[in-house]
CSV table of C-alpha atoms in Angstrom, one decimal:
chain,number,residue,atom,x,y,z
M,1,MET,CA,-80.8,-29.6,-1.8
M,2,HIS,CA,-79.4,-32.9,-3.3
M,3,LYS,CA,-77.2,-34.1,-6.0
M,4,THR,CA,-79.4,-35.6,-8.7
M,5,SER,CA,-79.1,-37.5,-12.0
M,6,ALA,CA,-82.2,-35.7,-13.3
M,7,TRP,CA,-80.4,-32.7,-14.6
M,8,PRO,CA,-77.9,-34.5,-16.8
M,9,LEU,CA,-80.7,-36.9,-17.9
M,10,ALA,CA,-82.9,-33.9,-18.8
M,11,LEU,CA,-80.0,-32.4,-20.9
M,12,ILE,CA,-79.3,-35.6,-22.6
M,13,TYR,CA,-83.0,-36.1,-23.4
M,14,THR,CA,-83.2,-32.6,-24.8
M,15,ALA,CA,-80.4,-33.4,-27.1
M,16,LEU,CA,-82.2,-36.5,-28.3
M,17,ILE,CA,-85.3,-34.5,-29.0
M,18,VAL,CA,-83.3,-32.0,-31.1
M,19,PHE,CA,-81.8,-34.9,-33.0
M,20,ALA,CA,-85.1,-36.6,-33.6
M,21,SER,CA,-86.8,-33.3,-34.7
M,22,LEU,CA,-84.1,-32.2,-37.1
M,23,PHE,CA,-82.8,-35.5,-38.5
M,24,PRO,CA,-81.3,-35.9,-41.1
M,25,PHE,CA,-79.8,-32.4,-40.8
M,26,ASP,CA,-79.3,-31.9,-44.6
M,27,GLY,CA,-80.9,-29.8,-47.3
M,28,TRP,CA,-81.1,-26.6,-45.2
M,29,ARG,CA,-82.5,-23.8,-47.3
M,30,ALA,CA,-85.1,-20.9,-47.2
M,31,GLN,CA,-88.2,-22.1,-49.0
M,32,GLY,CA,-89.7,-18.7,-49.5
M,33,ILE,CA,-92.5,-18.9,-47.0
M,34,ASP,CA,-93.1,-17.2,-43.7
M,35,PRO,CA,-91.3,-19.2,-41.0
M,36,LEU,CA,-94.3,-18.9,-38.6
M,37,VAL,CA,-97.0,-19.8,-41.1
M,38,PHE,CA,-97.5,-23.1,-39.4
M,39,LEU,CA,-98.9,-21.4,-36.3
M,40,LEU,CA,-102.0,-20.2,-38.2
M,41,ALA,CA,-102.6,-23.4,-40.1
M,42,PRO,CA,-105.9,-25.3,-39.5
M,43,ILE,CA,-106.0,-28.0,-36.9
M,44,PRO,CA,-105.8,-30.9,-37.5
M,45,PRO,CA,-103.4,-30.9,-40.5
M,46,PRO,CA,-104.4,-32.8,-43.7
M,47,TYR,CA,-102.1,-35.7,-43.0
M,48,TRP,CA,-101.8,-37.1,-39.5
M,49,THR,CA,-102.0,-40.5,-37.8
M,50,GLY,CA,-102.6,-41.9,-34.4
M,51,PHE,CA,-98.9,-42.7,-34.2
M,52,ASP,CA,-98.1,-39.0,-34.8
M,53,VAL,CA,-100.3,-38.0,-31.9
M,54,THR,CA,-99.0,-40.6,-29.5
M,55,ILE,CA,-95.3,-40.0,-30.3
M,56,ASN,CA,-95.6,-36.2,-30.0
M,57,VAL,CA,-97.2,-36.5,-26.5
M,58,VAL,CA,-95.1,-39.4,-25.3
M,59,GLY,CA,-91.9,-37.9,-26.7
M,60,TYR,CA,-92.0,-34.8,-24.5
M,61,ALA,CA,-93.5,-36.3,-21.3
M,62,PRO,CA,-90.1,-37.6,-20.0
M,63,LEU,CA,-88.6,-34.1,-20.5
M,64,GLY,CA,-91.3,-32.5,-18.4
M,65,PHE,CA,-90.9,-35.3,-15.8
M,66,LEU,CA,-87.1,-34.9,-15.6
M,67,LEU,CA,-87.2,-31.1,-15.4
M,68,VAL,CA,-89.7,-31.1,-12.5
M,69,LEU,CA,-87.8,-33.9,-10.7
M,70,ALA,CA,-84.5,-32.0,-11.1
M,71,MET,CA,-86.1,-28.8,-9.8
M,72,LEU,CA,-87.7,-30.5,-6.8
M,73,ARG,CA,-84.5,-32.3,-5.9
M,74,THR,CA,-82.3,-29.2,-6.0
M,75,GLY,CA,-84.7,-26.8,-4.2
M,76,TRP,CA,-85.7,-24.8,-7.2
M,77,GLN,CA,-87.8,-21.7,-6.4
M,78,GLY,CA,-91.0,-21.0,-8.3
M,79,SER,CA,-93.5,-23.3,-9.9
M,80,PRO,CA,-91.6,-26.4,-11.3
M,81,VAL,CA,-94.6,-27.6,-13.3
M,82,LEU,CA,-95.1,-24.2,-15.0
M,83,LEU,CA,-91.4,-23.8,-15.7
M,84,ALA,CA,-91.0,-27.3,-17.1
M,85,THR,CA,-94.1,-26.9,-19.4
M,86,LEU,CA,-92.9,-23.6,-20.6
M,87,ALA,CA,-89.4,-25.0,-21.3
M,88,GLY,CA,-90.9,-27.9,-23.3
M,89,THR,CA,-93.2,-25.6,-25.2
M,90,LEU,CA,-90.4,-23.2,-26.1
M,91,LEU,CA,-88.1,-26.1,-27.2
M,92,SER,CA,-90.9,-27.4,-29.4
M,93,LEU,CA,-91.6,-24.0,-30.9
M,94,GLY,CA,-87.9,-23.5,-31.7
M,95,LEU,CA,-87.6,-26.9,-33.4
M,96,GLU,CA,-90.9,-26.5,-35.4
M,97,PHE,CA,-89.5,-23.1,-36.6
M,98,LEU,CA,-86.3,-24.7,-37.7
M,99,GLN,CA,-88.2,-27.4,-39.6
M,100,ILE,CA,-89.4,-24.7,-42.0
M,101,TYR,CA,-85.8,-24.8,-43.4
M,102,LEU,CA,-85.7,-28.6,-43.8
M,103,PRO,CA,-87.6,-29.7,-46.9
M,104,ARG,CA,-88.0,-33.3,-45.6
M,105,ARG,CA,-89.6,-32.1,-42.3
M,106,VAL,CA,-93.1,-30.5,-42.0
M,107,PRO,CA,-93.7,-28.1,-39.0
M,108,SER,CA,-97.2,-28.3,-37.5
M,109,ASN,CA,-99.0,-26.3,-34.8
M,110,MET,CA,-100.7,-29.6,-33.8
M,111,ASP,CA,-97.2,-31.0,-33.1
M,112,LEU,CA,-96.5,-27.9,-31.0
M,113,ALA,CA,-99.7,-28.3,-29.0
M,114,LEU,CA,-99.2,-32.1,-28.5
M,115,ASN,CA,-95.5,-31.5,-27.4
M,116,ALA,CA,-96.7,-28.9,-24.9
M,117,ALA,CA,-99.4,-31.3,-23.6
M,118,GLY,CA,-96.8,-34.1,-23.3
M,119,ALA,CA,-94.4,-31.8,-21.3
M,120,LEU,CA,-97.3,-30.8,-19.0
M,121,ALA,CA,-98.4,-34.4,-18.5
M,122,GLY,CA,-94.8,-35.4,-17.5
M,123,ALA,CA,-94.5,-32.4,-15.2
M,124,LEU,CA,-97.8,-33.1,-13.5
M,125,SER,CA,-96.7,-36.8,-13.0
M,126,ALA,CA,-93.5,-35.8,-11.3
M,127,ALA,CA,-95.4,-33.3,-9.1
M,128,LEU,CA,-97.9,-35.9,-8.2
M,129,LEU,CA,-95.2,-38.4,-7.3
M,130,GLU,CA,-93.6,-35.8,-5.1
M,131,ARG,CA,-96.9,-35.1,-3.3
M,132,VAL,CA,-97.5,-38.7,-2.5
M,133,GLY,CA,-93.9,-39.1,-1.2
M,134,ALA,CA,-92.5,-41.3,-4.0
M,135,ILE,CA,-89.6,-39.0,-4.7
M,136,ASP,CA,-88.6,-39.0,-1.0
M,137,ARG,CA,-88.8,-42.8,-1.0
M,138,TRP,CA,-86.5,-42.8,-4.1
M,139,SER,CA,-84.1,-40.6,-2.3
M,140,ASP,CA,-84.0,-42.9,0.7
M,141,PHE,CA,-83.6,-45.9,-1.7
M,142,ARG,CA,-80.7,-44.2,-3.5
M,143,GLY,CA,-79.0,-43.3,-0.2
M,144,ARG,CA,-79.2,-46.9,0.9
M,145,TRP,CA,-78.0,-48.5,-2.3
M,146,PHE,CA,-75.6,-46.0,-3.9
M,147,VAL,CA,-72.6,-43.9,-2.9
M,148,GLN,CA,-73.1,-40.2,-2.8
M,149,ASP,CA,-71.4,-39.3,-6.1
M,150,ALA,CA,-73.3,-41.9,-8.2
M,151,SER,CA,-75.1,-39.5,-10.6
M,152,GLY,CA,-72.8,-40.1,-13.6
M,153,ALA,CA,-73.0,-43.9,-13.3
M,154,LEU,CA,-76.7,-43.8,-12.8
M,155,VAL,CA,-77.1,-41.7,-16.0
M,156,LEU,CA,-75.0,-44.2,-18.0
M,157,LEU,CA,-76.9,-47.1,-16.6
M,158,ALA,CA,-80.2,-45.5,-17.5
M,159,LEU,CA,-79.0,-45.1,-21.1
M,160,TRP,CA,-77.6,-48.6,-21.5
M,161,PRO,CA,-81.0,-50.3,-22.2
M,162,LEU,CA,-81.8,-47.6,-24.8
M,163,ALA,CA,-78.5,-48.3,-26.5
M,164,LEU,CA,-79.5,-51.9,-26.8
M,165,LEU,CA,-82.6,-51.1,-28.8
M,166,PHE,CA,-80.7,-50.7,-32.1
M,167,PRO,CA,-79.6,-54.1,-33.3
M,168,ALA,CA,-75.9,-54.9,-32.9
M,169,ALA,CA,-73.9,-57.3,-35.1
M,170,VAL,CA,-72.9,-59.1,-31.9
M,171,PRO,CA,-75.4,-59.2,-29.0
M,172,PHE,CA,-74.5,-56.6,-26.4
M,173,GLY,CA,-71.7,-55.5,-28.7
M,174,LEU,CA,-71.9,-51.7,-28.3
M,175,GLY,CA,-69.2,-49.4,-29.7
M,176,GLN,CA,-68.4,-51.2,-33.0
M,177,VAL,CA,-67.6,-48.1,-35.0
M,178,LEU,CA,-64.2,-48.7,-36.8
M,179,GLU,CA,-65.6,-49.6,-40.2
M,180,ARG,CA,-68.1,-46.8,-40.3
M,181,LEU,CA,-65.6,-44.3,-39.0
M,182,GLU,CA,-63.1,-45.3,-41.7
M,183,ALA,CA,-65.8,-45.0,-44.4
M,184,ALA,CA,-66.9,-41.6,-43.1
M,185,LEU,CA,-63.3,-40.3,-43.1
M,186,VAL,CA,-62.7,-41.5,-46.7
M,187,GLU,CA,-65.9,-39.8,-47.8
M,188,LEU,CA,-65.0,-36.6,-45.9
M,189,LEU,CA,-61.4,-36.4,-47.3
M,190,ALA,CA,-62.3,-37.4,-50.8
M,191,ASP,CA,-60.7,-35.2,-53.5
M,192,THR,CA,-58.4,-33.6,-50.9
M,193,PRO,CA,-54.6,-34.2,-50.4
M,194,PHE,CA,-55.4,-35.2,-46.8
M,195,LEU,CA,-56.8,-38.5,-48.0
M,196,GLN,CA,-53.2,-39.8,-48.5
M,197,TRP,CA,-52.5,-39.2,-44.8
M,198,LEU,CA,-55.3,-41.5,-43.8
M,199,PRO,CA,-53.9,-44.9,-42.6
M,200,VAL,CA,-55.4,-47.7,-44.7
M,201,ARG,CA,-55.6,-51.3,-43.5
M,202,GLU,CA,-53.7,-53.6,-45.9
M,203,VAL,CA,-55.8,-56.7,-44.9
M,204,ALA,CA,-59.5,-57.2,-44.4
M,205,LEU,CA,-60.9,-57.6,-40.9
M,206,ASP,CA,-61.5,-61.2,-39.9
M,207,PRO,CA,-65.0,-62.2,-38.6
M,208,LEU,CA,-65.3,-63.1,-35.0
M,209,SER,CA,-64.8,-66.8,-34.2
M,210,ARG,CA,-67.3,-68.5,-32.0
M,211,GLY,CA,-64.9,-68.1,-29.1
M,212,GLY,CA,-64.6,-64.4,-29.9
M,213,GLU,CA,-68.4,-64.0,-30.0
M,214,LEU,CA,-68.6,-65.8,-26.6
M,215,LEU,CA,-66.0,-63.5,-25.1
M,216,SER,CA,-67.7,-60.4,-26.6
M,217,VAL,CA,-71.1,-61.4,-25.0
M,218,ILE,CA,-69.5,-62.0,-21.6
M,219,LEU,CA,-67.7,-58.6,-21.7
M,220,GLY,CA,-70.8,-56.8,-23.0
M,221,LEU,CA,-72.8,-57.9,-20.0
M,222,LEU,CA,-70.0,-57.6,-17.5
M,223,VAL,CA,-69.3,-53.9,-18.3
M,224,PRO,CA,-72.7,-52.5,-17.0
M,225,CYS,CA,-72.5,-54.9,-14.0
M,226,LEU,CA,-69.0,-53.5,-13.0
M,227,LEU,CA,-70.2,-49.9,-13.6
M,228,GLY,CA,-73.0,-50.5,-11.1
M,229,TYR,CA,-70.5,-52.1,-8.7
M,230,CYS,CA,-68.5,-48.9,-8.7
M,231,VAL,CA,-71.4,-47.1,-7.0
M,232,ILE,CA,-73.4,-49.8,-5.1
M,233,ARG,CA,-72.6,-50.2,-1.5
M,234,GLN,CA,-73.4,-53.8,-0.4
M,235,MET,CA,-72.6,-57.3,-1.8
M,236,GLY,CA,-76.2,-58.5,-1.7
M,237,ARG,CA,-77.5,-55.5,-3.6
M,238,ARG,CA,-74.7,-55.9,-6.2
M,239,ALA,CA,-75.9,-59.5,-6.7
M,240,LEU,CA,-79.5,-58.4,-7.3
M,241,PHE,CA,-78.3,-55.6,-9.6
M,242,ALA,CA,-76.3,-58.1,-11.7
M,243,LEU,CA,-79.4,-60.3,-12.0
M,244,GLY,CA,-81.4,-57.3,-13.1
M,245,VAL,CA,-78.7,-56.2,-15.7
M,246,VAL,CA,-78.7,-59.6,-17.3
M,247,ALA,CA,-82.5,-59.9,-17.4
M,248,VAL,CA,-82.9,-56.3,-18.8
M,249,GLY,CA,-80.1,-56.9,-21.4
M,250,VAL,CA,-81.7,-60.1,-22.7
M,251,ALA,CA,-85.2,-58.7,-22.7
M,252,LEU,CA,-84.1,-55.5,-24.6
M,253,THR,CA,-82.1,-57.5,-27.2
M,254,ALA,CA,-85.1,-59.7,-27.8
M,255,LEU,CA,-87.3,-56.6,-28.2
M,256,SER,CA,-84.8,-55.1,-30.6
M,257,ALA,CA,-84.9,-58.3,-32.7
M,258,ALA,CA,-88.7,-58.4,-32.7
M,259,LEU,CA,-88.9,-54.8,-33.8
M,260,SER,CA,-86.3,-55.4,-36.6
M,261,TRP,CA,-87.3,-58.8,-38.0
M,262,GLY,CA,-90.7,-59.5,-36.5
M,263,PRO,CA,-91.9,-61.2,-33.3
M,264,VAL,CA,-91.3,-64.7,-34.6
M,265,HIS,CA,-87.5,-63.9,-34.8
M,266,ALA,CA,-87.2,-62.4,-31.4
M,267,TRP,CA,-85.0,-65.1,-30.0
M,268,GLU,CA,-83.0,-66.2,-33.1
M,269,TRP,CA,-80.0,-64.3,-31.9
M,270,MET,CA,-79.8,-66.6,-28.8
M,271,GLY,CA,-77.4,-69.1,-30.3
M,272,GLN,CA,-75.1,-71.5,-28.4
M,273,PRO,CA,-72.2,-69.0,-27.9
M,274,VAL,CA,-74.6,-66.3,-26.8
M,275,ARG,CA,-76.4,-68.6,-24.3
M,276,LEU,CA,-73.0,-69.7,-22.8
M,277,GLY,CA,-71.9,-66.1,-22.7
M,278,VAL,CA,-75.0,-64.9,-20.9
M,279,TRP,CA,-74.6,-67.5,-18.2
M,280,ALA,CA,-70.9,-67.1,-17.9
M,281,ALA,CA,-71.3,-63.3,-17.6
M,282,LEU,CA,-73.8,-63.7,-14.8
M,283,ALA,CA,-71.6,-66.2,-13.0
M,284,LEU,CA,-68.6,-64.0,-13.3
M,285,ALA,CA,-70.5,-60.9,-12.1
M,286,LEU,CA,-71.7,-62.8,-9.0
M,287,LEU,CA,-68.2,-63.9,-8.2
M,288,LEU,CA,-67.0,-60.3,-8.3
M,289,VAL,CA,-69.6,-58.8,-5.9
M,290,ALA,CA,-67.1,-58.5,-3.0
M,291,LEU,CA,-64.6,-56.6,-5.1
M,292,PRO,CA,-63.8,-53.1,-3.7
M,293,ARG,CA,-65.2,-50.2,-5.7
M,294,ARG,CA,-61.8,-48.9,-7.0
M,295,ALA,CA,-60.9,-52.4,-8.0
M,296,CYS,CA,-64.2,-52.7,-9.9
M,297,ALA,CA,-63.4,-49.4,-11.7
M,298,ALA,CA,-59.9,-50.7,-12.7
M,299,LEU,CA,-61.4,-54.0,-13.9
M,300,LEU,CA,-64.1,-52.1,-15.8
M,301,LEU,CA,-61.4,-50.2,-17.7
M,302,LEU,CA,-59.8,-53.4,-18.7
M,303,ALA,CA,-63.1,-55.0,-19.7
M,304,LEU,CA,-64.1,-52.0,-21.8
M,305,ALA,CA,-60.7,-51.8,-23.6
M,306,TRP,CA,-60.8,-55.5,-24.3
M,307,HIS,CA,-64.4,-55.4,-25.5
M,308,LEU,CA,-63.9,-52.5,-27.8
M,309,ALA,CA,-60.7,-53.9,-29.3
M,310,LEU,CA,-62.4,-57.2,-29.9
M,311,LEU,CA,-65.4,-55.7,-31.6
M,312,ASN,CA,-63.5,-53.2,-33.8
M,313,GLN,CA,-61.1,-55.9,-35.1
M,314,ALA,CA,-64.1,-57.7,-36.6
M,315,PRO,CA,-66.2,-56.6,-39.6
M,316,THR,CA,-70.0,-56.2,-39.8
M,317,SER,CA,-71.4,-58.9,-42.1
M,318,ALA,CA,-72.8,-57.7,-45.5
M,319,TYR,CA,-76.1,-59.4,-44.7
M,320,PHE,CA,-76.3,-57.6,-41.3
M,321,ALA,CA,-75.4,-54.2,-42.9
M,322,GLN,CA,-78.1,-54.7,-45.6
M,323,THR,CA,-80.7,-55.5,-42.9
M,324,LEU,CA,-79.8,-52.4,-40.9
M,325,GLN,CA,-80.1,-50.3,-44.0
M,326,ILE,CA,-83.7,-51.5,-44.5
M,327,TRP,CA,-84.4,-51.1,-40.7
M,328,GLU,CA,-83.1,-47.5,-40.7
M,329,GLN,CA,-85.4,-46.6,-43.5
M,330,GLY,CA,-88.5,-47.8,-41.6
M,331,ARG,CA,-91.1,-46.0,-39.6
M,332,PHE,CA,-88.9,-45.4,-36.5
M,333,ILE,CA,-85.9,-43.9,-38.2
M,334,ARG,CA,-86.1,-40.6,-36.3
M,335,PHE,CA,-86.4,-42.4,-32.9
M,336,TYR,CA,-84.5,-45.7,-33.0
M,337,GLY,CA,-81.7,-44.0,-34.9
M,338,LEU,CA,-81.0,-42.4,-31.6
M,339,GLY,CA,-80.4,-45.9,-30.2
M,340,GLN,CA,-77.8,-46.4,-32.9
M,341,TRP,CA,-75.9,-43.3,-31.7
M,342,LEU,CA,-76.2,-44.4,-28.1
M,343,GLY,CA,-74.9,-47.8,-29.1
M,344,TRP,CA,-71.9,-46.3,-30.7
M,345,LEU,CA,-71.1,-43.7,-28.0
M,346,TRP,CA,-72.1,-45.4,-24.7
M,347,PRO,CA,-68.9,-47.4,-24.2
M,348,TYR,CA,-66.7,-44.4,-24.9
M,349,ALA,CA,-68.7,-42.2,-22.5
M,350,THR,CA,-68.4,-44.9,-19.9
M,351,LEU,CA,-64.7,-45.2,-20.5
M,352,LEU,CA,-64.3,-41.4,-20.0
M,353,TYR,CA,-66.4,-41.5,-16.9
M,354,VAL,CA,-64.4,-44.4,-15.3
M,355,LEU,CA,-61.1,-42.7,-16.2
M,356,MET,CA,-62.3,-39.6,-14.4
M,357,ARG,CA,-63.5,-41.6,-11.4
M,358,VAL,CA,-60.3,-43.6,-10.9
M,359,SER,CA,-58.2,-40.4,-11.3
M,360,ARG,CA,-59.6,-38.7,-8.3
M,361,ARG,CA,-59.3,-39.5,-4.7
M,362,GLU,CA,-61.8,-41.8,-3.1
M,363,SER,CA,-64.2,-39.8,-0.9
M,364,ALA,CA,-64.5,-40.8,2.7
M,365,PRO,CA,-67.5,-43.1,3.6
C-alpha cells in the first residue's frame, strides 16, 4: 500500500464533473414529467453533435483512470475496473436525474451511455498501464524525485495548468477576486441592513504599472516553482522542474489566448514586461534550487501573500471584463468556467497547504 495523489485528484475531478453537469445551478423546479423518462427516450436524441459525443466520453475517462489508479496504489480488493466503471455510471445517472429539475439542462440516456463508456475506457487504460509496469515505474520515479508526503503538492501542481486555461487580466495572475467578491457581497446584501456593515473603498483601485505587471509575472511563475521545491529532493531535478514549469505556463497561457481571441492572437499577451518577467522568474527559480525545503515553504508564503496583495489592489480593465463576458457565453462555458474557479481558488488552496506544511515538524529523511 502506498500514499497516492490519485484519491484527492479523483475527488476533485468528481466535483468538477458535478459543477459542469449542473451549471448554472439556478431555476430549480419540478417540470411535471417523470424524472426517469430520459432512460426510455430513443437513441440518438434529436439534437446532438460530434462535440457532445466526444466531450461526454473524454469527460469521464480521467475519472475512471484516477479511480483505478487509486485502487491499485492502495491495494484495493476486488475488480478496480468494474468498481470504477460502476462509480462513473452511477455518478452520471444521478446527475442526469438532477438535470430534469434544471430547465436549462437536458438529460439524455445517450449522455449516460457515453459517460459510462468514458469511465470504462479510462479504467481499462489504467489497468493496461499497470499490467505493462508503467505504474510501478511511476512509483519508482516519484520515490526518486519527491519526498514521501508530496501528495498535496502534486495535486496542486497538477491543477495549476488547468487554472491557467481561463484568461487572466495579468499573465499568471491567479487569485484576483477582490472586485468580484465585493460585487457579489453587495448583490447578496442588497435591501438588507447588513449592507451598511460592508466596508466600502473610498477610492478606486489603481491599474498596475509596468513595474507592477513585471513583478506579478515573476511571482506568478515563481510560486509553482517554489511549491515543487518543497517536495523535490535534488538540486538538478529542481532545475529541470523549474524549466518545465515556465515552459508549461507559457504554453498554456498562449493556448488560453488562442481559445479566447483566436490563434492569430495567441502571443499578443507577451509584451515587454511579460517577457522580462518570464526570464527573470526562470533566473530567480534557478538561483533558489539549493534552498532547503522549509526555507522554500517560507519563501513561498511570502511570494503568495505579495502576489495576491499586488493583484487584488489592481482593477480588471473594462475591456478585459467585457471580453471575458463574451468568452464565458461561448461554447465551452460549462467546462472552461471550471478553469475560472480554479484560477480564483488555486492560490488560496496553495496558501492553506503551505501553512499546514510549515506548521508541522519536518519528517526524518
